[in-house]
């Protein structure tokens, strides 16, 4: 059977066809009724014309928003101005009814908060249909980009035995009973009795393992779920999110920045080329939302224009030190408008600072490099100044950090001494260190948070709305 998307694009008039879908709206008059049907293949509905001469109108009493139907009928050129084709029904089969007194989704505007509470049904809204289709397109674009550029996809472990990745709080994985877990002589939980014979956690990143593969296959990437048990209830953090992590050998930080900029632009272009109907819908939705805002708070560019803007401009590249100067001397800082004022070199940048640089100062994406080593991970390549590392973060409008990456420290002695300085247990790191003993090469990589990319492409503002089933503190329903 053809999808609604296929039917809307076809012109096989006056032929009998069948179509499946869920009712979005029903309008009745005396002798004719109109049902709009959607099957998720496109944001557009197909209009079904129900004529009293062909169909017993009694069936219409059972058909309401949300019901699932199979319609058989003739495809005809539409007289209406909203669609090209419609189906004149000769037969209606009801798969499943939806009682209008109970079905929570009615053809009116529902708040995003309300839709989060009914995540089992929100796929059926225009908005979440559009987001879900775009999410699929972006997953495909990511794999397409790497495949076209000679990368190999590798699966890195989800359960990890090392807690040295240093990217945040982790979720423990255990089969020990929560009560009466075995204890060692000194009273701690005895993880040698646990499933893996040691403490294990859900991974916060696939990077360390991706590096191992890159040091043989040259260009690899992982695209998998990552988990962070940070108790931060922000609109940009999830406890479970998907991360794209390429790793390239024989490469430095400039190659890394070029790769990341290339990937982001490819994904945005892919969305513009392949998700036009959904992007048009999201763009109109945002324009409507902004009507409630005062004139000076409305954005200059609409969603599609913002996406096109990304393609046309190079990302601004500067060092952390240069960025601190800009921030320190900004009006915002002098007027004490930052929640975290910038006083000195070495401060970690908060999202308010990142957004100032991107949205107010440069008005385009920014790549910051060469951060103080104290605020970055142990594996980043140390610069000759002894103070900074070859990190690079990409900051996006409306989002802040979308990519975090670096050139990796490939020198055994330097890496080893950093691990010692930071008291990272060597027993967890022996395999990582060995790659620096045997055929080590300059290499680099980054992590792109997939849901942050989705925020940008859809113009949504809460990360809970760009993943089907968000995991956040106190929220694991569905
Ligand atoms: P942030 O400073 O925004 O908390 P981070 O510096 O902790 O991020 P990294 O460890 O560098 O993040 O992770 C790489 C990328 O993964 C980030 O640039 C971001 O796009 C994404 N990311 C990180 N944490 C989360 C999260 N909790 N939810 C969704 N995406 C995330
Ligand atoms: Mn980061």
CSV table of C-alpha atoms and ligand atoms in Angstrom, one decimal:
chain,number,residue,atom,x,y,z
A,1,UNK,CA,0.0,0.0,0.0
A,2,UNK,CA,1.2,3.5,-0.8
A,3,UNK,CA,2.1,5.9,1.9
A,4,UNK,CA,0.3,9.3,2.1
A,5,UNK,CA,3.5,10.9,1.0
A,6,UNK,CA,3.6,8.9,-2.1
A,7,UNK,CA,-0.1,9.4,-2.8
A,8,UNK,CA,0.1,13.2,-2.4
A,9,UNK,CA,2.9,13.2,-5.0
A,10,UNK,CA,1.1,10.9,-7.5
A,11,UNK,CA,-1.3,11.9,-10.2
A,12,UNK,CA,-2.9,8.5,-10.9
A,13,UNK,CA,-6.4,10.0,-10.9
A,14,UNK,CA,-9.6,8.0,-11.1
A,15,UNK,CA,-8.0,4.8,-9.9
A,16,UNK,CA,-9.1,2.8,-6.9
A,17,UNK,CA,-6.5,3.0,-4.1
A,18,UNK,CA,-6.4,2.3,-0.4
A,19,UNK,CA,-4.7,4.3,2.3
A,20,UNK,CA,-4.0,3.8,6.1
A,21,UNK,CA,-3.7,6.5,8.7
A,22,UNK,CA,-5.0,8.2,11.8
A,23,UNK,CA,-7.7,10.8,11.8
A,24,UNK,CA,-6.5,14.4,12.4
A,25,UNK,CA,-9.8,16.2,11.9
A,26,UNK,CA,-13.4,15.5,10.9
A,27,UNK,CA,-15.8,18.1,9.5
A,28,UNK,CA,-19.4,17.2,8.8
A,29,UNK,CA,-22.2,18.8,6.8
A,30,UNK,CA,-25.4,17.3,5.7
A,31,UNK,CA,-24.4,15.2,2.8
A,32,UNK,CA,-20.7,15.3,2.8
A,33,UNK,CA,-18.0,14.9,5.4
A,34,UNK,CA,-14.3,15.6,5.2
A,35,UNK,CA,-11.7,13.6,7.1
A,36,UNK,CA,-8.0,14.5,7.2
A,37,UNK,CA,-5.8,11.5,7.6
A,38,UNK,CA,-2.1,11.3,8.5
A,39,UNK,CA,0.2,8.2,8.5
A,40,UNK,CA,3.5,10.0,9.6
A,41,UNK,CA,5.2,9.6,6.2
A,42,UNK,CA,4.9,13.4,5.8
A,43,UNK,CA,3.6,16.4,7.7
A,44,UNK,CA,0.9,16.7,5.1
A,45,UNK,CA,-2.5,15.1,5.5
A,46,UNK,CA,-4.6,13.6,2.8
A,47,UNK,CA,-8.2,14.7,2.6
A,48,UNK,CA,-10.9,12.1,2.5
A,49,UNK,CA,-14.2,13.1,1.0
A,50,UNK,CA,-17.1,11.0,2.4
A,51,UNK,CA,-20.3,11.3,0.3
A,52,UNK,CA,-23.6,10.3,1.8
A,53,UNK,CA,-24.6,8.5,-1.4
A,54,UNK,CA,-21.6,6.2,-1.2
A,55,UNK,CA,-21.1,5.7,2.6
A,56,UNK,CA,-23.6,5.1,5.3
A,57,UNK,CA,-23.0,8.1,7.6
A,58,UNK,CA,-23.7,6.1,10.7
A,59,UNK,CA,-20.0,5.0,10.7
A,60,UNK,CA,-19.0,8.7,11.1
A,61,UNK,CA,-20.3,8.6,14.7
A,62,UNK,CA,-17.4,6.2,15.5
A,63,UNK,CA,-14.7,8.3,13.7
A,64,UNK,CA,-13.0,11.0,15.8
A,65,UNK,CA,-9.5,12.5,16.0
A,66,UNK,CA,-7.0,9.8,16.7
A,67,UNK,CA,-9.0,6.9,15.2
A,68,UNK,CA,-7.1,4.5,12.9
A,69,UNK,CA,-8.7,4.0,9.5
A,70,UNK,CA,-8.3,2.2,6.2
A,71,UNK,CA,-9.9,4.1,3.4
A,72,UNK,CA,-10.6,2.7,-0.1
A,73,UNK,CA,-11.6,5.0,-2.8
A,74,UNK,CA,-10.8,7.0,-5.9
A,75,UNK,CA,-7.9,9.5,-6.1
A,76,UNK,CA,-9.3,12.7,-7.6
A,77,UNK,CA,-8.0,16.2,-8.3
A,78,UNK,CA,-9.0,18.4,-5.4
A,79,UNK,CA,-11.3,21.3,-5.7
A,80,UNK,CA,-10.0,22.8,-2.5
A,81,UNK,CA,-7.1,25.2,-2.4
A,82,UNK,CA,-5.2,23.4,0.4
A,83,UNK,CA,-4.4,20.3,-1.5
A,84,UNK,CA,-3.9,18.9,-5.0
A,85,UNK,CA,-5.5,15.5,-4.6
A,86,UNK,CA,-8.0,13.9,-2.3
A,87,UNK,CA,-9.7,10.6,-2.0
A,88,UNK,CA,-13.4,10.0,-2.6
A,89,UNK,CA,-14.2,7.2,-0.2
A,90,UNK,CA,-16.1,4.1,-1.3
A,91,UNK,CA,-15.3,2.0,1.8
A,92,UNK,CA,-14.1,2.8,5.3
A,93,UNK,CA,-12.6,0.3,7.7
A,94,UNK,CA,-12.0,1.3,11.3
A,95,UNK,CA,-9.0,-0.4,12.8
A,96,UNK,CA,-9.3,1.3,16.2
A,97,UNK,CA,-11.5,4.0,17.6
A,98,UNK,CA,-10.4,6.9,19.8
A,99,UNK,CA,-13.0,8.0,22.3
A,100,UNK,CA,-13.0,11.9,22.1
A,101,UNK,CA,-13.9,12.1,25.8
A,102,UNK,CA,-10.7,10.3,26.7
A,103,UNK,CA,-8.2,11.0,23.9
A,104,UNK,CA,-5.9,13.7,25.1
A,105,UNK,CA,-4.8,15.0,21.7
A,106,UNK,CA,-7.4,17.3,20.2
A,107,UNK,CA,-7.0,19.5,17.1
A,108,UNK,CA,-5.8,22.5,19.1
A,109,UNK,CA,-2.5,23.8,20.5
A,110,UNK,CA,-1.1,21.8,23.4
A,111,UNK,CA,1.8,23.0,25.5
A,112,UNK,CA,5.2,21.3,25.1
A,113,UNK,CA,5.1,20.5,28.9
A,114,UNK,CA,1.7,18.7,28.5
A,115,UNK,CA,3.0,16.8,25.5
A,116,UNK,CA,6.0,15.6,27.5
A,117,UNK,CA,3.6,14.0,30.0
A,118,UNK,CA,2.0,12.1,27.1
A,119,UNK,CA,5.2,11.1,25.3
A,120,UNK,CA,3.5,7.8,24.3
A,121,UNK,CA,1.1,9.9,22.1
A,122,UNK,CA,3.1,13.0,21.2
A,123,UNK,CA,4.5,11.3,18.0
A,124,UNK,CA,1.0,11.9,16.6
A,125,UNK,CA,1.3,15.7,16.6
A,126,UNK,CA,2.5,17.6,13.6
A,127,UNK,CA,5.3,18.9,15.7
A,128,UNK,CA,6.7,15.6,16.9
A,129,UNK,CA,6.1,14.0,13.6
A,130,UNK,CA,8.3,16.7,12.0
A,131,UNK,CA,11.0,16.4,14.7
A,132,UNK,CA,11.1,12.6,14.4
A,133,UNK,CA,11.5,12.7,10.7
A,134,UNK,CA,14.2,15.3,10.9
A,135,UNK,CA,16.0,13.2,13.6
A,136,UNK,CA,16.0,10.3,11.2
A,137,UNK,CA,17.4,12.4,8.4
A,138,UNK,CA,20.2,13.7,10.7
A,139,UNK,CA,21.2,10.2,11.8
A,140,UNK,CA,21.4,9.3,8.2
A,141,UNK,CA,23.3,12.4,7.2
A,142,UNK,CA,25.9,11.7,9.9
A,143,UNK,CA,26.6,8.2,8.7
A,144,UNK,CA,26.5,9.4,5.1
A,145,UNK,CA,29.1,12.1,5.7
A,146,UNK,CA,31.5,9.7,7.4
A,147,UNK,CA,31.0,7.0,4.9
A,148,UNK,CA,31.6,9.3,2.0
A,149,UNK,CA,34.8,10.5,3.7
A,150,UNK,CA,36.4,7.1,4.2
A,151,UNK,CA,35.6,6.6,7.9
A,152,UNK,CA,34.7,3.3,9.6
A,153,UNK,CA,32.0,3.1,12.1
A,154,UNK,CA,32.9,1.2,15.3
A,155,UNK,CA,30.7,0.2,18.3
A,156,UNK,CA,32.4,1.2,21.5
A,157,UNK,CA,31.2,-0.4,24.8
A,158,UNK,CA,28.2,0.9,26.7
A,159,UNK,CA,29.3,-0.7,29.9
A,160,UNK,CA,32.7,0.5,30.9
A,161,UNK,CA,35.2,-0.7,33.5
A,162,UNK,CA,37.1,2.5,33.7
A,163,UNK,CA,35.8,5.6,35.4
A,164,UNK,CA,38.7,7.7,34.2
A,165,UNK,CA,37.1,9.3,31.2
A,166,UNK,CA,36.5,12.3,33.4
A,167,UNK,CA,33.5,13.7,31.6
A,168,UNK,CA,31.1,13.6,34.5
A,169,UNK,CA,29.2,11.6,37.1
A,170,UNK,CA,28.4,8.0,36.0
A,171,UNK,CA,25.6,5.5,36.5
A,172,UNK,CA,26.8,2.3,38.2
A,173,UNK,CA,26.1,-1.0,36.5
A,174,UNK,CA,25.8,-3.9,39.0
A,175,UNK,CA,24.0,-7.2,39.7
A,176,UNK,CA,24.8,-7.1,43.4
A,177,UNK,CA,21.7,-6.9,45.6
A,178,UNK,CA,20.9,-3.4,46.8
A,179,UNK,CA,20.5,-4.7,50.3
A,180,UNK,CA,23.2,-6.9,51.9
A,181,UNK,CA,25.8,-6.4,49.1
A,182,UNK,CA,29.0,-8.3,50.0
A,183,UNK,CA,31.6,-6.2,51.7
A,184,UNK,CA,35.3,-6.3,52.0
A,185,UNK,CA,37.3,-6.4,55.2
A,186,UNK,CA,37.4,-2.6,55.3
A,187,UNK,CA,33.7,-2.3,55.0
A,188,UNK,CA,33.4,-1.2,51.3
A,189,UNK,CA,31.2,-2.9,48.7
A,190,UNK,CA,33.1,-6.0,47.4
A,191,UNK,CA,33.0,-5.5,43.7
A,192,UNK,CA,35.1,-8.5,43.1
A,193,UNK,CA,31.9,-10.4,43.7
A,194,UNK,CA,30.0,-8.3,41.1
A,195,UNK,CA,29.1,-9.5,37.6
A,196,UNK,CA,32.3,-8.3,36.0
A,197,UNK,CA,34.5,-8.7,39.1
A,198,UNK,CA,35.1,-5.0,39.3
A,199,UNK,CA,33.2,-1.7,39.4
A,200,UNK,CA,31.4,-0.9,36.1
A,201,UNK,CA,29.5,2.0,34.8
A,202,UNK,CA,27.5,3.2,31.8
A,203,UNK,CA,29.9,5.0,29.5
A,204,UNK,CA,30.1,8.8,29.3
A,205,UNK,CA,32.0,8.7,26.0
A,206,UNK,CA,33.4,6.2,23.5
A,207,UNK,CA,36.5,8.3,22.8
A,208,UNK,CA,39.2,6.3,24.5
A,209,UNK,CA,38.1,3.1,22.6
A,210,UNK,CA,37.7,5.1,19.4
A,211,UNK,CA,41.3,6.2,19.7
A,212,UNK,CA,42.4,2.6,19.8
A,213,UNK,CA,40.6,1.9,16.6
A,214,UNK,CA,41.9,5.1,14.9
A,215,UNK,CA,45.4,4.1,15.6
A,216,UNK,CA,44.9,1.2,13.2
A,217,UNK,CA,42.1,2.2,10.8
A,218,UNK,CA,43.1,5.9,10.6
A,219,UNK,CA,39.6,7.3,10.4
A,220,UNK,CA,36.8,6.0,12.6
A,221,UNK,CA,33.7,7.3,14.4
A,222,UNK,CA,31.3,6.1,17.0
A,223,UNK,CA,27.7,7.2,17.2
A,224,UNK,CA,26.2,5.7,20.4
A,225,UNK,CA,24.3,6.4,23.6
A,226,UNK,CA,26.2,8.1,26.4
A,227,UNK,CA,25.1,8.6,30.0
A,228,UNK,CA,25.8,11.3,32.6
A,229,UNK,CA,24.4,11.2,36.1
A,230,UNK,CA,24.8,14.9,36.6
A,231,UNK,CA,21.9,16.3,38.5
A,232,UNK,CA,21.5,19.3,36.2
A,233,UNK,CA,18.0,20.2,35.2
A,234,UNK,CA,18.9,22.4,32.2
A,235,UNK,CA,17.3,22.7,28.8
A,236,UNK,CA,20.5,21.4,27.2
A,237,UNK,CA,21.4,18.3,29.3
A,238,UNK,CA,20.0,14.8,29.3
A,239,UNK,CA,21.1,11.9,31.5
A,240,UNK,CA,21.0,9.7,28.3
A,241,UNK,CA,22.0,11.2,25.0
A,242,UNK,CA,23.6,10.3,21.7
A,243,UNK,CA,27.0,11.3,20.8
A,244,UNK,CA,29.0,11.3,17.5
A,245,UNK,CA,32.7,10.9,18.2
A,246,UNK,CA,35.1,10.7,15.2
A,247,UNK,CA,38.8,10.1,15.8
A,248,UNK,CA,41.4,10.7,13.1
A,249,UNK,CA,45.0,9.6,13.0
A,250,UNK,CA,47.9,11.6,11.4
A,251,UNK,CA,45.9,14.7,12.2
A,252,UNK,CA,46.1,17.9,14.3
A,253,UNK,CA,43.7,20.3,15.8
A,254,UNK,CA,43.2,22.1,12.5
A,255,UNK,CA,42.2,18.9,10.8
A,256,UNK,CA,39.8,18.3,13.7
A,257,UNK,CA,38.2,21.7,13.4
A,258,UNK,CA,37.8,21.3,9.6
A,259,UNK,CA,36.2,17.9,10.1
A,260,UNK,CA,33.7,19.2,12.7
A,261,UNK,CA,32.8,22.3,10.6
A,262,UNK,CA,32.4,20.0,7.6
A,263,UNK,CA,30.1,17.6,9.4
A,264,UNK,CA,27.9,20.3,10.9
A,265,UNK,CA,27.5,22.0,7.5
A,266,UNK,CA,26.8,18.7,5.8
A,267,UNK,CA,24.0,17.9,8.3
A,268,UNK,CA,22.5,21.3,8.0
A,269,UNK,CA,22.6,21.2,4.2
A,270,UNK,CA,21.1,17.7,4.3
A,271,UNK,CA,18.2,19.0,6.3
A,272,UNK,CA,17.6,21.9,4.0
A,273,UNK,CA,17.7,19.6,0.9
A,274,UNK,CA,15.6,16.7,2.3
A,275,UNK,CA,13.3,18.0,5.1
A,276,UNK,CA,11.8,21.0,3.4
A,277,UNK,CA,8.1,20.4,4.4
A,278,UNK,CA,9.0,19.8,8.0
A,279,UNK,CA,11.4,22.8,8.2
A,280,UNK,CA,8.7,25.0,6.6
A,281,UNK,CA,6.3,23.8,9.3
A,282,UNK,CA,8.8,24.5,12.1
A,283,UNK,CA,9.7,27.9,10.7
A,284,UNK,CA,6.1,29.0,10.6
A,285,UNK,CA,5.6,27.6,14.1
A,286,UNK,CA,8.5,29.7,15.5
A,287,UNK,CA,7.3,32.8,13.7
A,288,UNK,CA,4.0,32.4,15.4
A,289,UNK,CA,5.6,31.8,18.8
A,290,UNK,CA,7.7,35.0,18.4
A,291,UNK,CA,4.6,37.1,17.8
A,292,UNK,CA,4.1,37.0,21.6
A,293,UNK,CA,7.5,38.4,22.2
A,294,UNK,CA,8.4,42.2,22.2
A,295,UNK,CA,9.8,43.4,18.8
A,296,UNK,CA,13.4,43.7,20.1
A,297,UNK,CA,13.5,40.1,21.3
A,298,UNK,CA,12.4,38.6,18.0
A,299,UNK,CA,15.2,37.0,16.0
A,300,UNK,CA,16.4,38.7,12.8
A,301,UNK,CA,16.5,35.4,10.9
A,302,UNK,CA,13.8,32.8,10.8
A,303,UNK,CA,14.7,29.1,11.2
A,304,UNK,CA,15.4,28.3,7.5
A,305,UNK,CA,17.4,31.5,7.1
A,306,UNK,CA,19.5,30.6,10.2
A,307,UNK,CA,20.3,27.2,8.7
A,308,UNK,CA,21.2,28.8,5.4
A,309,UNK,CA,23.4,31.4,7.2
A,310,UNK,CA,25.5,28.5,8.8
A,311,UNK,CA,26.3,27.2,5.3
A,312,UNK,CA,27.4,30.6,3.9
A,313,UNK,CA,29.8,31.6,6.7
A,314,UNK,CA,33.1,30.2,8.1
A,315,UNK,CA,33.0,29.6,11.8
A,316,UNK,CA,35.1,32.2,13.7
A,317,UNK,CA,38.2,30.6,15.1
A,318,UNK,CA,40.0,32.1,18.1
A,319,UNK,CA,41.8,31.1,21.3
A,320,UNK,CA,40.4,30.9,24.8
A,321,UNK,CA,42.8,33.7,25.8
A,322,UNK,CA,41.4,36.0,23.0
A,323,UNK,CA,37.9,35.1,24.0
A,324,UNK,CA,38.6,36.0,27.7
A,325,UNK,CA,39.8,39.4,26.6
A,326,UNK,CA,36.7,40.0,24.6
A,327,UNK,CA,34.5,38.9,27.5
A,328,UNK,CA,36.4,40.8,30.1
A,329,UNK,CA,36.1,44.0,28.2
A,330,UNK,CA,32.5,43.5,27.2
A,331,UNK,CA,29.8,46.0,28.3
A,332,UNK,CA,28.0,43.0,29.7
A,333,UNK,CA,30.8,42.2,32.0
A,334,UNK,CA,31.5,45.8,33.0
A,335,UNK,CA,27.9,46.3,33.8
A,336,UNK,CA,27.9,43.1,35.9
A,337,UNK,CA,25.3,41.6,33.7
A,338,UNK,CA,26.9,38.1,33.7
A,339,UNK,CA,25.8,35.8,36.5
A,340,UNK,CA,29.4,34.6,36.6
A,341,UNK,CA,31.6,37.7,36.0
A,342,UNK,CA,34.8,37.2,34.1
A,343,UNK,CA,37.7,38.4,36.3
A,344,UNK,CA,40.7,36.4,35.3
A,345,UNK,CA,42.3,34.1,32.9
A,346,UNK,CA,41.6,30.4,33.8
A,347,UNK,CA,37.8,30.7,34.4
A,348,UNK,CA,35.7,28.0,32.9
A,349,UNK,CA,33.2,29.5,30.4
A,350,UNK,CA,29.6,29.3,31.3
A,351,UNK,CA,26.9,29.0,28.7
A,352,UNK,CA,26.1,32.8,29.1
A,353,UNK,CA,29.6,33.6,28.0
A,354,UNK,CA,29.5,31.2,25.1
A,355,UNK,CA,26.3,32.6,24.0
A,356,UNK,CA,27.5,36.2,24.3
A,357,UNK,CA,30.5,35.4,22.0
A,358,UNK,CA,28.3,33.7,19.4
A,359,UNK,CA,25.1,35.8,19.5
A,360,UNK,CA,26.3,39.3,20.5
A,361,UNK,CA,29.9,39.6,19.5
A,362,UNK,CA,30.6,37.5,16.4
A,363,UNK,CA,27.0,36.7,15.4
A,364,UNK,CA,28.1,33.4,14.0
A,365,UNK,CA,29.4,30.0,15.2
A,366,UNK,CA,32.7,30.2,17.0
A,367,UNK,CA,35.5,27.7,17.6
A,368,UNK,CA,37.5,28.3,20.7
A,369,UNK,CA,40.9,26.6,21.0
A,370,UNK,CA,43.8,26.3,23.5
A,371,UNK,CA,42.0,26.2,26.8
A,372,UNK,CA,43.7,26.2,30.2
A,373,UNK,CA,44.7,22.6,31.0
A,374,UNK,CA,43.1,22.7,34.4
A,375,UNK,CA,39.6,22.9,33.0
A,376,UNK,CA,40.1,20.2,30.3
A,377,UNK,CA,40.6,16.5,30.3
A,378,UNK,CA,43.9,14.7,30.9
A,379,UNK,CA,44.3,13.3,27.4
A,380,UNK,CA,44.4,16.6,25.6
A,381,UNK,CA,47.7,17.6,23.9
A,382,UNK,CA,49.8,19.9,26.0
A,383,UNK,CA,51.0,23.1,24.4
A,384,UNK,CA,54.6,24.3,24.8
A,385,UNK,CA,53.4,27.2,27.1
A,386,UNK,CA,52.9,24.6,29.8
A,387,UNK,CA,49.5,26.3,30.6
A,388,UNK,CA,47.1,25.4,27.8
A,389,UNK,CA,46.0,22.3,25.8
A,390,UNK,CA,45.0,21.8,22.2
A,391,UNK,CA,41.3,21.7,22.9
A,392,UNK,CA,38.6,23.0,20.6
A,393,UNK,CA,35.0,23.7,21.5
A,394,UNK,CA,32.4,24.8,18.9
A,395,UNK,CA,29.8,27.2,20.2
A,396,UNK,CA,26.5,27.6,18.4
A,397,UNK,CA,23.8,30.3,18.5
A,398,UNK,CA,21.0,29.5,20.9
A,399,UNK,CA,22.8,26.5,22.2
A,400,UNK,CA,26.3,27.2,23.5
A,401,UNK,CA,28.7,24.3,23.3
A,402,UNK,CA,27.7,21.8,20.6
A,403,UNK,CA,31.1,20.2,20.0
A,404,UNK,CA,34.0,19.5,22.4
A,405,UNK,CA,37.2,18.1,21.0
A,406,UNK,CA,40.9,18.2,21.0
A,407,UNK,CA,44.2,17.0,19.6
A,408,UNK,CA,45.2,14.1,21.8
A,409,UNK,CA,48.5,13.8,23.7
A,410,UNK,CA,50.5,11.3,21.7
A,411,UNK,CA,53.7,11.5,23.8
A,412,UNK,CA,53.9,8.7,26.3
A,413,UNK,CA,55.9,10.6,28.9
A,414,UNK,CA,53.7,13.7,28.8
A,415,UNK,CA,50.5,11.6,29.0
A,416,UNK,CA,51.8,9.5,31.8
A,417,UNK,CA,52.9,12.4,33.9
A,418,UNK,CA,49.4,14.1,33.5
A,419,UNK,CA,47.7,10.9,34.5
A,420,UNK,CA,49.9,10.8,37.7
A,421,UNK,CA,49.3,14.5,38.4
A,422,UNK,CA,45.6,13.9,38.3
A,423,UNK,CA,45.7,10.7,40.4
A,424,UNK,CA,44.0,8.7,37.7
A,425,UNK,CA,44.5,5.0,38.6
A,426,UNK,CA,47.1,3.5,36.2
A,427,UNK,CA,45.4,0.1,36.3
A,428,UNK,CA,42.5,1.5,34.4
A,429,UNK,CA,44.7,3.2,31.8
A,430,UNK,CA,47.3,0.7,30.9
A,431,UNK,CA,45.8,-0.2,27.6
A,432,UNK,CA,45.3,3.5,26.6
A,433,UNK,CA,48.9,4.2,27.5
A,434,UNK,CA,50.2,1.3,25.5
A,435,UNK,CA,49.0,2.9,22.2
A,436,UNK,CA,51.5,5.7,23.0
A,437,UNK,CA,54.3,3.1,23.3
A,438,UNK,CA,53.7,1.4,20.0
A,439,UNK,CA,53.5,3.4,16.8
A,440,UNK,CA,52.0,6.5,18.3
A,441,UNK,CA,51.0,9.3,16.0
A,442,UNK,CA,49.4,12.7,16.2
A,443,UNK,CA,45.7,12.3,16.3
A,444,UNK,CA,42.5,14.2,17.2
A,445,UNK,CA,38.8,13.9,17.6
A,446,UNK,CA,35.7,15.4,19.0
A,447,UNK,CA,32.3,14.7,20.5
A,448,UNK,CA,29.2,16.2,18.9
A,449,UNK,CA,26.0,15.9,21.1
A,450,UNK,CA,23.4,14.7,18.6
A,451,UNK,CA,20.5,16.3,20.5
A,452,UNK,CA,22.3,19.6,20.6
A,453,UNK,CA,22.5,19.4,16.8
A,454,UNK,CA,18.8,18.5,16.7
A,455,UNK,CA,18.0,21.6,18.8
A,456,UNK,CA,19.8,23.8,16.3
A,457,UNK,CA,18.2,22.2,13.2
A,458,UNK,CA,14.7,22.2,14.6
A,459,UNK,CA,14.8,25.5,16.4
A,460,UNK,CA,13.4,23.8,19.5
A,461,UNK,CA,14.6,25.2,22.8
A,462,UNK,CA,14.3,22.3,25.2
A,463,UNK,CA,16.4,19.2,24.7
A,464,UNK,CA,13.5,17.1,26.1
A,465,UNK,CA,11.6,17.8,22.9
A,466,UNK,CA,14.2,16.5,20.4
A,467,UNK,CA,14.6,13.0,21.7
A,468,UNK,CA,11.6,10.6,21.8
A,469,UNK,CA,11.9,9.5,25.4
A,470,UNK,CA,14.0,11.9,27.4
A,471,UNK,CA,15.9,10.7,30.5
A,472,UNK,CA,16.4,13.5,33.0
A,473,UNK,CA,16.5,13.6,36.8
A,474,UNK,CA,13.3,12.0,38.2
A,475,UNK,CA,12.0,11.3,34.8
A,476,UNK,CA,12.2,7.8,33.2
A,477,UNK,CA,8.5,7.2,32.4
A,478,UNK,CA,7.8,5.6,29.0
B,1,LIG,P1,28.5,21.0,28.8
B,1,LIG,O1,29.6,21.9,29.2
B,1,LIG,O2,27.5,21.6,27.9
B,1,LIG,O3,27.9,20.4,30.0
B,1,LIG,P2,30.5,19.1,28.4
B,1,LIG,O4,31.7,19.9,28.2
B,1,LIG,O5,30.3,18.4,29.7
B,1,LIG,O6,29.2,19.8,28.0
B,1,LIG,P3,31.6,17.0,26.6
B,1,LIG,O7,32.1,16.1,27.6
B,1,LIG,O8,32.6,17.9,25.9
B,1,LIG,O9,30.5,18.0,27.2
B,1,LIG,O10,30.7,16.2,25.6
B,1,LIG,C1,30.8,16.5,24.2
B,1,LIG,C2,29.5,17.0,23.6
B,1,LIG,O11,28.4,16.2,24.1
B,1,LIG,C3,29.1,18.4,24.1
B,1,LIG,O12,29.7,19.3,23.3
B,1,LIG,C4,27.6,18.4,23.9
B,1,LIG,O13,27.2,18.7,22.6
B,1,LIG,C5,27.2,17.0,24.3
B,1,LIG,N1,26.7,16.9,25.7
B,1,LIG,C6,27.5,16.8,26.8
B,1,LIG,N2,26.8,16.6,27.9
B,1,LIG,C7,25.5,16.4,27.4
B,1,LIG,C8,24.2,16.2,28.1
B,1,LIG,N3,24.2,16.0,29.4
B,1,LIG,N4,23.1,16.1,27.3
B,1,LIG,C9,23.2,16.3,26.0
B,1,LIG,N5,24.3,16.5,25.3
B,1,LIG,C10,25.5,16.6,26.0
B,2,LIG,MN1,33.0,20.0,26.5
